[in-house]
Coordinates of C-alpha atoms in Angstrom, one line a residue:
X1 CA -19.7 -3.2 -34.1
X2 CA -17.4 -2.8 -31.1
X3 CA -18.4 -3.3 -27.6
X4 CA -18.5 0.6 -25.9
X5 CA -17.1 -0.4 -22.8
X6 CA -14.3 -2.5 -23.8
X7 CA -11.7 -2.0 -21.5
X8 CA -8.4 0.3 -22.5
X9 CA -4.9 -1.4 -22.5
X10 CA -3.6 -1.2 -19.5
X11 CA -0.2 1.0 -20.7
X12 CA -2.8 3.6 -22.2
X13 CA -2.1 7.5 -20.9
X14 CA -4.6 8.5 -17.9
X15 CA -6.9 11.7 -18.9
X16 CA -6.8 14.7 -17.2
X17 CA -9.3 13.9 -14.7
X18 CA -8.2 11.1 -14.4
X19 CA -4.6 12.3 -13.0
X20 CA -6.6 15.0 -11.0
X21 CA -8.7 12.2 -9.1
X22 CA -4.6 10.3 -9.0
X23 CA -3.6 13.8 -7.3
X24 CA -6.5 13.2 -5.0
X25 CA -5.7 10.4 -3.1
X26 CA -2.5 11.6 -2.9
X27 CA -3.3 14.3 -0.9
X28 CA -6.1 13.1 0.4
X29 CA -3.3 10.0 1.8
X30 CA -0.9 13.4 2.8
X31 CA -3.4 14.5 4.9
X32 CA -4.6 11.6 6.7
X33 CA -1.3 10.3 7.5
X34 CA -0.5 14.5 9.0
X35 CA -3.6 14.2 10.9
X36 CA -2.5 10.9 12.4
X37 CA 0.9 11.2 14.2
X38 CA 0.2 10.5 18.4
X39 CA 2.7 7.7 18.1
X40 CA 5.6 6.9 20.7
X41 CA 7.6 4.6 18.8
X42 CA 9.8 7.0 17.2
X43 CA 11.5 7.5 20.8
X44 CA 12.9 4.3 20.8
X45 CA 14.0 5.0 17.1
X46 CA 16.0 8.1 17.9
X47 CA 17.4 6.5 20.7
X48 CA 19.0 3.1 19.2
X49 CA 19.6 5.4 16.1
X50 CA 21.9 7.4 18.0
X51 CA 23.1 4.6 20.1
X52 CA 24.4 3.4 16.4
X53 CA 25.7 7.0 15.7
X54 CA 27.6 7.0 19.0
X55 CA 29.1 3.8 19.0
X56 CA 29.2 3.0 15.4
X57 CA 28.2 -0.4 15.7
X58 CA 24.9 -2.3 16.1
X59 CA 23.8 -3.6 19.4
X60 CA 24.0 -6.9 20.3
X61 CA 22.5 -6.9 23.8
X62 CA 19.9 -4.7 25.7
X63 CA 21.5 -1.5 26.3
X64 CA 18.9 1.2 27.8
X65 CA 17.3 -1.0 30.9
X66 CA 18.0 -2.7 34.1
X67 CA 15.5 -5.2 33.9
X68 CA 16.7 -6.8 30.9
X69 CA 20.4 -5.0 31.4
X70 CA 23.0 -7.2 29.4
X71 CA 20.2 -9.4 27.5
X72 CA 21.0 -10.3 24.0
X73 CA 18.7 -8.0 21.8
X74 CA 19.1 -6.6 18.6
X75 CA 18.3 -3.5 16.6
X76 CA 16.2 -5.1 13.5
X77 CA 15.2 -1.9 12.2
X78 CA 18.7 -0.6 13.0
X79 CA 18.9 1.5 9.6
X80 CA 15.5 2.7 9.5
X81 CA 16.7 3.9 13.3
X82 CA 19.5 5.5 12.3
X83 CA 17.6 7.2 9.7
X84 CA 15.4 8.2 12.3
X85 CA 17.7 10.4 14.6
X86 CA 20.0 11.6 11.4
X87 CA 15.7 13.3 10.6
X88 CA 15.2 14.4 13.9
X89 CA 18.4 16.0 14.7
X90 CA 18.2 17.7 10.9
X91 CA 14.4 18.6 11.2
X92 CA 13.0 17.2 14.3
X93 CA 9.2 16.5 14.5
X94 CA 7.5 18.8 11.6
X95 CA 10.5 16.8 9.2
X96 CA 9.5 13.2 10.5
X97 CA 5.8 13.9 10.6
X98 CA 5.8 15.3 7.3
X99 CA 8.0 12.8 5.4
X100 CA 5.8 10.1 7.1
X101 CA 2.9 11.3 5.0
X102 CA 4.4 12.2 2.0
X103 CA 5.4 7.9 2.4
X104 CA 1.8 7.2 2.3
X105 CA 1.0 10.1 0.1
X106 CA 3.2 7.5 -2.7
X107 CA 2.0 4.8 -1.6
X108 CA -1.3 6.2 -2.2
X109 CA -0.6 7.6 -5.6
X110 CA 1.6 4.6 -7.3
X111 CA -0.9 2.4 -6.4
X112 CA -3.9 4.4 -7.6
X113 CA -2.4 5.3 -10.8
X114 CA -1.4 1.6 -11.2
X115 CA -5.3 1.0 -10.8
X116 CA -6.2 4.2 -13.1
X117 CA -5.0 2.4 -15.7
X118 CA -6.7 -1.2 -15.0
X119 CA -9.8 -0.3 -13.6
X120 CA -10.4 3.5 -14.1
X121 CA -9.1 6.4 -11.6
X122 CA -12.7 6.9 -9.9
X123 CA -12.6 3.5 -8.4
X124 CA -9.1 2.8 -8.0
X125 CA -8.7 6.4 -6.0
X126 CA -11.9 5.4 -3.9
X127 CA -10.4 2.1 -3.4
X128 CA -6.9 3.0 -1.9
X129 CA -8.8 6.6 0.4
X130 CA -11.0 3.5 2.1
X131 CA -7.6 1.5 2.8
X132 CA -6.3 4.6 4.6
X133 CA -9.0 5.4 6.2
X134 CA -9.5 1.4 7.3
X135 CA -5.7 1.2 8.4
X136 CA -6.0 4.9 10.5
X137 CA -4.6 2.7 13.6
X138 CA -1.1 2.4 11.4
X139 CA -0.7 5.8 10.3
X140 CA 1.6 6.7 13.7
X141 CA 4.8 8.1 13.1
X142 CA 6.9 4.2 13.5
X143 CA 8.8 2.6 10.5
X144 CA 6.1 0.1 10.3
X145 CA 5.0 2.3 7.8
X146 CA 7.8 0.8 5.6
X147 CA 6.2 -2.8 5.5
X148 CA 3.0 -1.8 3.1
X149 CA 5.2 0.2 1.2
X150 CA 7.6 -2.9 0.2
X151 CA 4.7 -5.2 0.2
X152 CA 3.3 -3.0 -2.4
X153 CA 6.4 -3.1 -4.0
X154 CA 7.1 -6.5 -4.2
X155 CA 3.6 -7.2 -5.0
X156 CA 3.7 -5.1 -8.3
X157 CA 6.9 -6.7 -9.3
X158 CA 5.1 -9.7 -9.5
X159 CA 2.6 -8.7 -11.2
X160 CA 5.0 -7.4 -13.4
X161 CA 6.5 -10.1 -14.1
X162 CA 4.0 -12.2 -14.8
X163 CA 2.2 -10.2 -17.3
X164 CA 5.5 -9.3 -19.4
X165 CA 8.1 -11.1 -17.6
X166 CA 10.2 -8.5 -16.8
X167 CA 11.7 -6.9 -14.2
X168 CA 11.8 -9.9 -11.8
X169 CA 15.4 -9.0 -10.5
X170 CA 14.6 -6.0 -8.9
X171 CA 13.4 -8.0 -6.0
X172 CA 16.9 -8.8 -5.1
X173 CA 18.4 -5.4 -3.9
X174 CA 14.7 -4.5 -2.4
X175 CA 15.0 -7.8 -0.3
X176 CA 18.6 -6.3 0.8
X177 CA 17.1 -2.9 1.6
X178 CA 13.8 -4.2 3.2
X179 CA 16.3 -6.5 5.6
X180 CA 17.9 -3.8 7.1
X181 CA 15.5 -0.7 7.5
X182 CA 12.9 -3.1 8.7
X183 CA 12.6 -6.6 10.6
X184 CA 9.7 -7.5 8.3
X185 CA 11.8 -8.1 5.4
X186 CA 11.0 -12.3 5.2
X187 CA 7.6 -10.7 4.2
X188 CA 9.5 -10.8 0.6
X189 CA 10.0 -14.2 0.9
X190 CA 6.7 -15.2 1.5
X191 CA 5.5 -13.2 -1.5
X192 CA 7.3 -14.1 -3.9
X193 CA 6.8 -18.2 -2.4
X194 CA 2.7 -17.5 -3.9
X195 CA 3.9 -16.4 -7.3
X196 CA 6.4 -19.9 -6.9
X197 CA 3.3 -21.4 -6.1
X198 CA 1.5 -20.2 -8.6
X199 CA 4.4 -21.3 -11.4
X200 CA 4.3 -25.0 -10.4
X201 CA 0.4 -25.7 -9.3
X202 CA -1.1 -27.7 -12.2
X203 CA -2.6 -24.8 -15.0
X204 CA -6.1 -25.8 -13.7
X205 CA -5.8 -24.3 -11.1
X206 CA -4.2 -21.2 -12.1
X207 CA -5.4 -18.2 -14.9
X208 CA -1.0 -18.0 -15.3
X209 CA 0.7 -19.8 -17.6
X210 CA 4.1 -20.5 -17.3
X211 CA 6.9 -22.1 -19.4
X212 CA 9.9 -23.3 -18.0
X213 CA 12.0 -20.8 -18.4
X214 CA 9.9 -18.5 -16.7
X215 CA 9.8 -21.1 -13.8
X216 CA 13.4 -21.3 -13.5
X217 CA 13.6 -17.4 -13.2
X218 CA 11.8 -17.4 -10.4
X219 CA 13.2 -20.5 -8.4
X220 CA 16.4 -18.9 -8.9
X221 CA 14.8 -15.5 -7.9
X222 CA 13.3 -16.9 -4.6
X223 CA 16.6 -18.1 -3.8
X224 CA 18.6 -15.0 -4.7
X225 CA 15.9 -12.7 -2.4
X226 CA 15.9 -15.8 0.7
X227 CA 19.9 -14.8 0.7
X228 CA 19.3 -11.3 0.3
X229 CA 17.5 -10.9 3.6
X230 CA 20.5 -12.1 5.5
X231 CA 22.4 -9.0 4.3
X232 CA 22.3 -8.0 7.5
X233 CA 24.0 -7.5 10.7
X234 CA 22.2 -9.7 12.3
X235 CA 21.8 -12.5 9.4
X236 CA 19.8 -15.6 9.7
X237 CA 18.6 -14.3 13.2
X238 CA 16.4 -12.0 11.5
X239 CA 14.2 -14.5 10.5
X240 CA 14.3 -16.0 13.8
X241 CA 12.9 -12.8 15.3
X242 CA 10.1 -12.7 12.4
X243 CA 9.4 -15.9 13.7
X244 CA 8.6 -14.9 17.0
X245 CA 6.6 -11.8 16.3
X246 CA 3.1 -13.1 17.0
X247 CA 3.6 -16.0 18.7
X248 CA 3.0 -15.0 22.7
X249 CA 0.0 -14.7 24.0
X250 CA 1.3 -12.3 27.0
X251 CA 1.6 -9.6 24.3
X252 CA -2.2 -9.2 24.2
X253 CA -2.1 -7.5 27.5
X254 CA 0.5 -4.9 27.1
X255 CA 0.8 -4.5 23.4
X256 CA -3.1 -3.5 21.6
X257 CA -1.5 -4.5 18.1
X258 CA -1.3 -7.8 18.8
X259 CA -5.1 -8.4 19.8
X260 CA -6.4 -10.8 17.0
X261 CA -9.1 -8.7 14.5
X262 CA -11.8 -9.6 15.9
X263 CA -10.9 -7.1 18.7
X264 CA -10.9 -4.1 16.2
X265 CA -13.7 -1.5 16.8
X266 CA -17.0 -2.0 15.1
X267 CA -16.7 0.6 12.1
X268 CA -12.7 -0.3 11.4
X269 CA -14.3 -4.4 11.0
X270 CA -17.1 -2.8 8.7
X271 CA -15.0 -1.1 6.6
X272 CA -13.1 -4.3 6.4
X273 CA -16.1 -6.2 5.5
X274 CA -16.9 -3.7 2.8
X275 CA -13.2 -4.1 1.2
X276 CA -13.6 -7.1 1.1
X277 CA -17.3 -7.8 -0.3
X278 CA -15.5 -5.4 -3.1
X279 CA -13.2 -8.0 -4.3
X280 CA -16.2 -10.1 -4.9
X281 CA -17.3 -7.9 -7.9
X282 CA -14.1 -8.4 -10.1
X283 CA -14.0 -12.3 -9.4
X284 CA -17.5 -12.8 -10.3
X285 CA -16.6 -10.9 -13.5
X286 CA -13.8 -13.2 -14.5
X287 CA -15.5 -16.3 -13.9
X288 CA -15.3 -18.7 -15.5
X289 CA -11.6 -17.8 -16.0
X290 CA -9.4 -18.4 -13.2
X291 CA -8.0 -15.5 -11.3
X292 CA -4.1 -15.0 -11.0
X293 CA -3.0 -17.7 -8.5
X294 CA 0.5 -16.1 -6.9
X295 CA -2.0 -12.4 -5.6
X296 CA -4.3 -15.0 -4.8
X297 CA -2.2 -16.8 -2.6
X298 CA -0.1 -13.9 -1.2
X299 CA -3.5 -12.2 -0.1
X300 CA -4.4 -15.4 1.4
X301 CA -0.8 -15.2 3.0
X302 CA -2.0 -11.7 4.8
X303 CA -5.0 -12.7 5.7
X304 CA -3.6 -14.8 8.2
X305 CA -1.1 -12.8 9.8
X306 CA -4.2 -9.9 9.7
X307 CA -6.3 -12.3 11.9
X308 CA -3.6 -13.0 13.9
X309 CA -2.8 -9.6 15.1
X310 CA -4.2 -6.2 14.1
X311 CA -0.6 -4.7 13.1
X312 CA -0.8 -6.6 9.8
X313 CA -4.1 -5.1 8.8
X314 CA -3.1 -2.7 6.4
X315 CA -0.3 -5.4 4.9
X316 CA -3.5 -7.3 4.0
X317 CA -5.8 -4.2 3.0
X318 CA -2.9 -3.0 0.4
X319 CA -2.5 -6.4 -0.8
X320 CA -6.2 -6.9 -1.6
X321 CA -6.3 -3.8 -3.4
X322 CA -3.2 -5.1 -5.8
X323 CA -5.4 -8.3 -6.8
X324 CA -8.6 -6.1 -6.6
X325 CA -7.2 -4.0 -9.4
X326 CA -5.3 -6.9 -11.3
X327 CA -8.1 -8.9 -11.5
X328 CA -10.3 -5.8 -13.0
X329 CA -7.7 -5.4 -15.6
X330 CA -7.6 -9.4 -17.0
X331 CA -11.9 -8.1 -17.5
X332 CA -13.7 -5.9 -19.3
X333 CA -14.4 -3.1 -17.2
X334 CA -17.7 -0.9 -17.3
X335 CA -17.8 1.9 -19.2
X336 CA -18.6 3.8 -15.7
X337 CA -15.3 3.1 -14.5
X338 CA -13.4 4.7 -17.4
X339 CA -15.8 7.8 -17.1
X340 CA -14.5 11.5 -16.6
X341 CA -17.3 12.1 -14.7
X342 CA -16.7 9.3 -12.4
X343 CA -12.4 10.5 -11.7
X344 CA -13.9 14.1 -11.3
X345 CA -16.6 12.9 -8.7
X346 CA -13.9 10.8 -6.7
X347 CA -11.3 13.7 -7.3
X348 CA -14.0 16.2 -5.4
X349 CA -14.8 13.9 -2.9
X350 CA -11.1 13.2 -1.5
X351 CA -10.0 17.2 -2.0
X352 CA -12.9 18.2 0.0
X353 CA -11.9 16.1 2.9
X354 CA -8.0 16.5 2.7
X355 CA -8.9 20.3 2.9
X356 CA -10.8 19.5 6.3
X357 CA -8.0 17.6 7.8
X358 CA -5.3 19.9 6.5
X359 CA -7.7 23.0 8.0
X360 CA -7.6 20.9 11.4
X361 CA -4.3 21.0 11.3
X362 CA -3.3 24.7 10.6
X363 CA -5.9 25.3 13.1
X364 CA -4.0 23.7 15.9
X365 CA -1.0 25.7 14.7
X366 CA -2.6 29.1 15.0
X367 CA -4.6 28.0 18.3
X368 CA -2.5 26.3 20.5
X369 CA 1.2 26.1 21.6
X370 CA 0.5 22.8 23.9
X371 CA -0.9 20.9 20.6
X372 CA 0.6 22.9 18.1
X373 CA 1.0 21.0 14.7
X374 CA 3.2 18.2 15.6
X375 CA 3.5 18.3 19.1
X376 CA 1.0 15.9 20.1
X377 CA 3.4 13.0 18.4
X378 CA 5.9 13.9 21.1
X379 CA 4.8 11.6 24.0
X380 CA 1.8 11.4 26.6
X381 CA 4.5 13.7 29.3
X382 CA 5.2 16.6 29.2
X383 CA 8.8 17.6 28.7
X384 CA 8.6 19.5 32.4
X385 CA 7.9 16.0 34.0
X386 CA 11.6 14.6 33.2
X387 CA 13.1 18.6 34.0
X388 CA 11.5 17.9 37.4
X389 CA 12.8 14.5 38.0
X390 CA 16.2 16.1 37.2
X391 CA 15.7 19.3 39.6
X392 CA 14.4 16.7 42.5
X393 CA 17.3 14.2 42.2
X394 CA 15.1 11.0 41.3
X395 CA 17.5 8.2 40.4
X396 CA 18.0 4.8 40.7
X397 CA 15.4 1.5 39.2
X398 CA 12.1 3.5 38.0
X399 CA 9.0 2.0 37.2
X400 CA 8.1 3.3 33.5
X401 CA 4.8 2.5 31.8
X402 CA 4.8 0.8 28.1
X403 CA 3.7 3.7 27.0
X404 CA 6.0 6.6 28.2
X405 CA 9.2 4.2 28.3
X406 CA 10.7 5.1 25.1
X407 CA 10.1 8.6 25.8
X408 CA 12.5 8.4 28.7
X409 CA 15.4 6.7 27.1
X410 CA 15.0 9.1 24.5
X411 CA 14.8 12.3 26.8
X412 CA 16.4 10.8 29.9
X413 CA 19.0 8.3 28.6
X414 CA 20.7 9.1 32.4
X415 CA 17.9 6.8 33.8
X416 CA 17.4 2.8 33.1
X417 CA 14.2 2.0 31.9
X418 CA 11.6 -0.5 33.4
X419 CA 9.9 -1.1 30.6
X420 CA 9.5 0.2 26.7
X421 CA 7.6 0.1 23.4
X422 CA 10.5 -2.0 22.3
X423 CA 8.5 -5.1 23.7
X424 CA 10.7 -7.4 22.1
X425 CA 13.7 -7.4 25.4
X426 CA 10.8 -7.2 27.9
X427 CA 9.3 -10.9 27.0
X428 CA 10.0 -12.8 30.6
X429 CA 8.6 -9.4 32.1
X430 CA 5.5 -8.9 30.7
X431 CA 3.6 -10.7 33.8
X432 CA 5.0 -8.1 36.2
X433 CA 4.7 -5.3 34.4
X434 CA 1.1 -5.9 34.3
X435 CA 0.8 -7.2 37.5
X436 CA 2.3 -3.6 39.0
X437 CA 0.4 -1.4 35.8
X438 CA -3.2 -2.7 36.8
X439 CA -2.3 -2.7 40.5
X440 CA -3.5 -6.2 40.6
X441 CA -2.2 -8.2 43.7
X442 CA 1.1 -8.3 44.6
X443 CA 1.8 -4.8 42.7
X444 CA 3.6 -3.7 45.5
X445 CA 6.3 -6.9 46.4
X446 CA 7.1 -6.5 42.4
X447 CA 8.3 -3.2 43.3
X448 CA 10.3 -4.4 45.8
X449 CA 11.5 -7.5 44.0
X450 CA 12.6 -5.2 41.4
X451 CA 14.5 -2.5 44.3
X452 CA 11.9 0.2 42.4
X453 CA 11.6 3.8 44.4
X454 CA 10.1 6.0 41.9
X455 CA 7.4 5.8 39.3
X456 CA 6.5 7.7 36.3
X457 CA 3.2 7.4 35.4
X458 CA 0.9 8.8 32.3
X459 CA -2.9 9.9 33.2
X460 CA -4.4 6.8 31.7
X461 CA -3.0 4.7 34.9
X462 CA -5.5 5.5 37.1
X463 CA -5.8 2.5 38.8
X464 CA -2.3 2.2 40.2
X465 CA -2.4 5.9 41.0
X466 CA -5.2 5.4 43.2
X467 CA -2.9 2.3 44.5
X468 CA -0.3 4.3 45.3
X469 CA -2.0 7.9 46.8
X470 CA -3.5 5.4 49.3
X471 CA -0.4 3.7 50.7
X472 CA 1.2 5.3 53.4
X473 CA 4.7 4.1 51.7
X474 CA 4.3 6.6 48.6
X475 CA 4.4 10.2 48.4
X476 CA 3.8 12.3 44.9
X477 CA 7.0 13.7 44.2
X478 CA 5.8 15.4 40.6
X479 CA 2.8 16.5 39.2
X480 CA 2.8 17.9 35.4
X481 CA 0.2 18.2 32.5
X482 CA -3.7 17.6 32.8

């Protein structure tokens, strides 16, 4: 007699609440990602995007300060910025914010219906809701959102692949794309280096196997996606700016992404924990058999850029959920996780709470004009702070925090910058910018050093506020907001 909980092939049709608990985290992702939006980097987007528009070429140098005036820069994202300002201008906030979720609502769903039919819908759903909710610090309206998306992508390609060998191509013009909407795109590389790995490690250390054709299809695929990323206008120099992306220390002081992850707050690291502890069930059903070496290694891959700096969390979360789920369908899965009543439990719980974010949301619509629906994704100044600058005359150098940078050169392109979220121009500058930002000694002769006789400052910079209100060369000139 057949074993009951033998596990379905993994092409078999999903049940009806088994799509419903799919729907789920779908919306459930929809919601999360609308609830989450009080980012700034889409400033800087709109305004290299139309910088592009305007000029119809990419930028070479920096363009939008005068403390890095005439440095060479360039625009990685540049077609993820374009796309950017050709939204904003169409649609402007309620259009970005709400395509931004419906990205991670398909994220979401593709991968859980990928699980659904590996592992069963109740856990697979479960699974990718505690990802979101882990990666909550990455669901800001920025084009990093792009980078789990193509990880994802490139990840189930693989997979793919290595189940029926098919489809391995398709990595080719997604490298291409990847290259030029973001400056993540060597990511592809990497990936697809573990399943290389994976094809010419000896078999004993591997649950693949490969025959030589299939490893020549994928050395010449690696090759074909290596050139691919340097379809760009930039070429080869894209990967010298991946290269450089976590490699300063200084950026620990201005930038909070690139803290390593053991600076993550206490319940974002437990949640991590429990992700992870979650993998262990799977393996320790597959044993003795080997798990599938290329996830194995590209997880591995993650984990190391994840513990180098917090902005690659969620590359690594997504990317343990792929082998989570692959691994559970090379088993025989419980007859639990194939259970109705385990999609319809899952499929309650995530509804429930998308209702409660989506409520909070419509709420702040009905309630409040100041942080009405979207509007909290538009910058920590009000727009009346930059109409008073203009109305008092303020030109010249002025002093503008990381934070509310962007925000100018999108709003104010008439003034130079100090500093932006862009980071990337602002490398030799980091010292004095946090120098004069904490008003630590010698805040003031950086001012002068840098010819400085305004600054615009966001509540949070209390300390150098205080610095300035008591001396007697600073007068407020402005005061807007809370």
């Amino acid at each position: 007699m057949a074993a009951e909980s033998s596990a379905p092939p993994a092409g078999r049709r999903l049940t009806a609440p088994e799509r419903t608990a799919v729907a789920a985290a779908s919306l459930f992702a929809f919601a999360l990602a609308l609830f989450r939006n009080d980012d700034l980097d889409w400033h800087w987007y709109v305004a290299v995007g139309r910088w592009i528009v305007e000029h119809r070429a990419v930028p070479h140098v920096e363009e939008f300060s005068f403390t890095a005036a005439g440095q060479p820069h360039r625009a990685e994202h540049w077609l993820g910025e374009v796309a950017f300002f050709l939204l904003f201008r169409l649609g402007g906030i309620p259009l970005l914010v709400t395509l931004k979720a419906l990205l991670f609502a398909a994220l979401t769903g593709t991968v859980t219906w990928w699980g659904a039919r590996r592992a069963g819908a109740g856990p697979a759903a479960m699974l990718t809701a505690l990802v979101m909710v882990a990666s909550w610090d990455h669901l800001g309206l920025r084009l990093h959102a792009i980078t789990p998306v193509f990880t994802v992508a490139t990840l189930l390609i693989l997979d793919r692949w290595r189940r029926r060998r098919r489809g391995l191509a398709w990595l080719v013009p997604l490298a291409a794309l990847w290259a030029n909407l973001h400056g993540s795109a060597p990511l592809i590389v990497v990936l697809a280096g573990a399943q290389g790995l994976a094809c010419f490690l000896p078999r004993l250390l591997s649950g693949d196997r490969f025959d030589t054709r299939a490893k020549r299809d994928l050395s010449l695929t690696l090759l074909a996606v290596a050139a691919a990323t340097l379809v760009n206008p930039y070429g080869w120099r894209l990967w010298q700016d991946a290269a450089q992306h976590t490699l300063s220390g200084q950026h620990h002081a201005v930038v909070r992404e690139f803290l390593p992850l053991s600076a993550l707050p206490a319940w974002q690291l437990f949640t991590l924990a429990g992700i992870c502890a979650i993998t262990l069930v799977p393996l320790v059903r597959t044993a003795p058999q080997a798990p599938p070496l290329g996830l194995l290694v590209s997880v591995i891959s993650l984990a190391v850029l994840a513990i180098s700096a917090q902005r690659h969390v969620p590359l690594f979360l997504w990317g343990l959920t792929i082998f989570i789920l692959a691994v559970s369908a090379d088993t025989t899965p419980r007859r639990l996780e194939h259970s109705p009543r385990t999609a319809l439990a899952a499929a309650t719980l995530l509804a429930v709470a998308s209702v409660l974010l989506l409520t909070d949301r419509v709420y702040l619509l009905l309630q409040s004009n100041r942080r009405a629906g979207w509007s909290n994704a538009t910058g920590v100044l009000p727009e009346q702070t930059l109409d008073a600058m203009r109305v008092l005359g303020i030109s010249g150098p002025l002093f503008t925090t990381y934070e509310n940078g962007a925000l100018v050169i999108h709003r104010a392109p008439e003034h130079r910058v100090f500093i932006d979220n862009r980071y990337r121009p602002y490398i030799s500058l980091l010292e004095d910018y946090a120098t004069v930002a904490h008003a630590a000694p010698g805040w003031e002769q950086v001012l002068d050093r840098w010819e400085i006789n305004a600054l615009l400052l966001d509540p949070p910079r209390l300390s150098l506020i205080a610095a300035l209100h008591g001396s007697p060369r600073w007068a407020l000139a402005v005061l807007t907001g809370d």
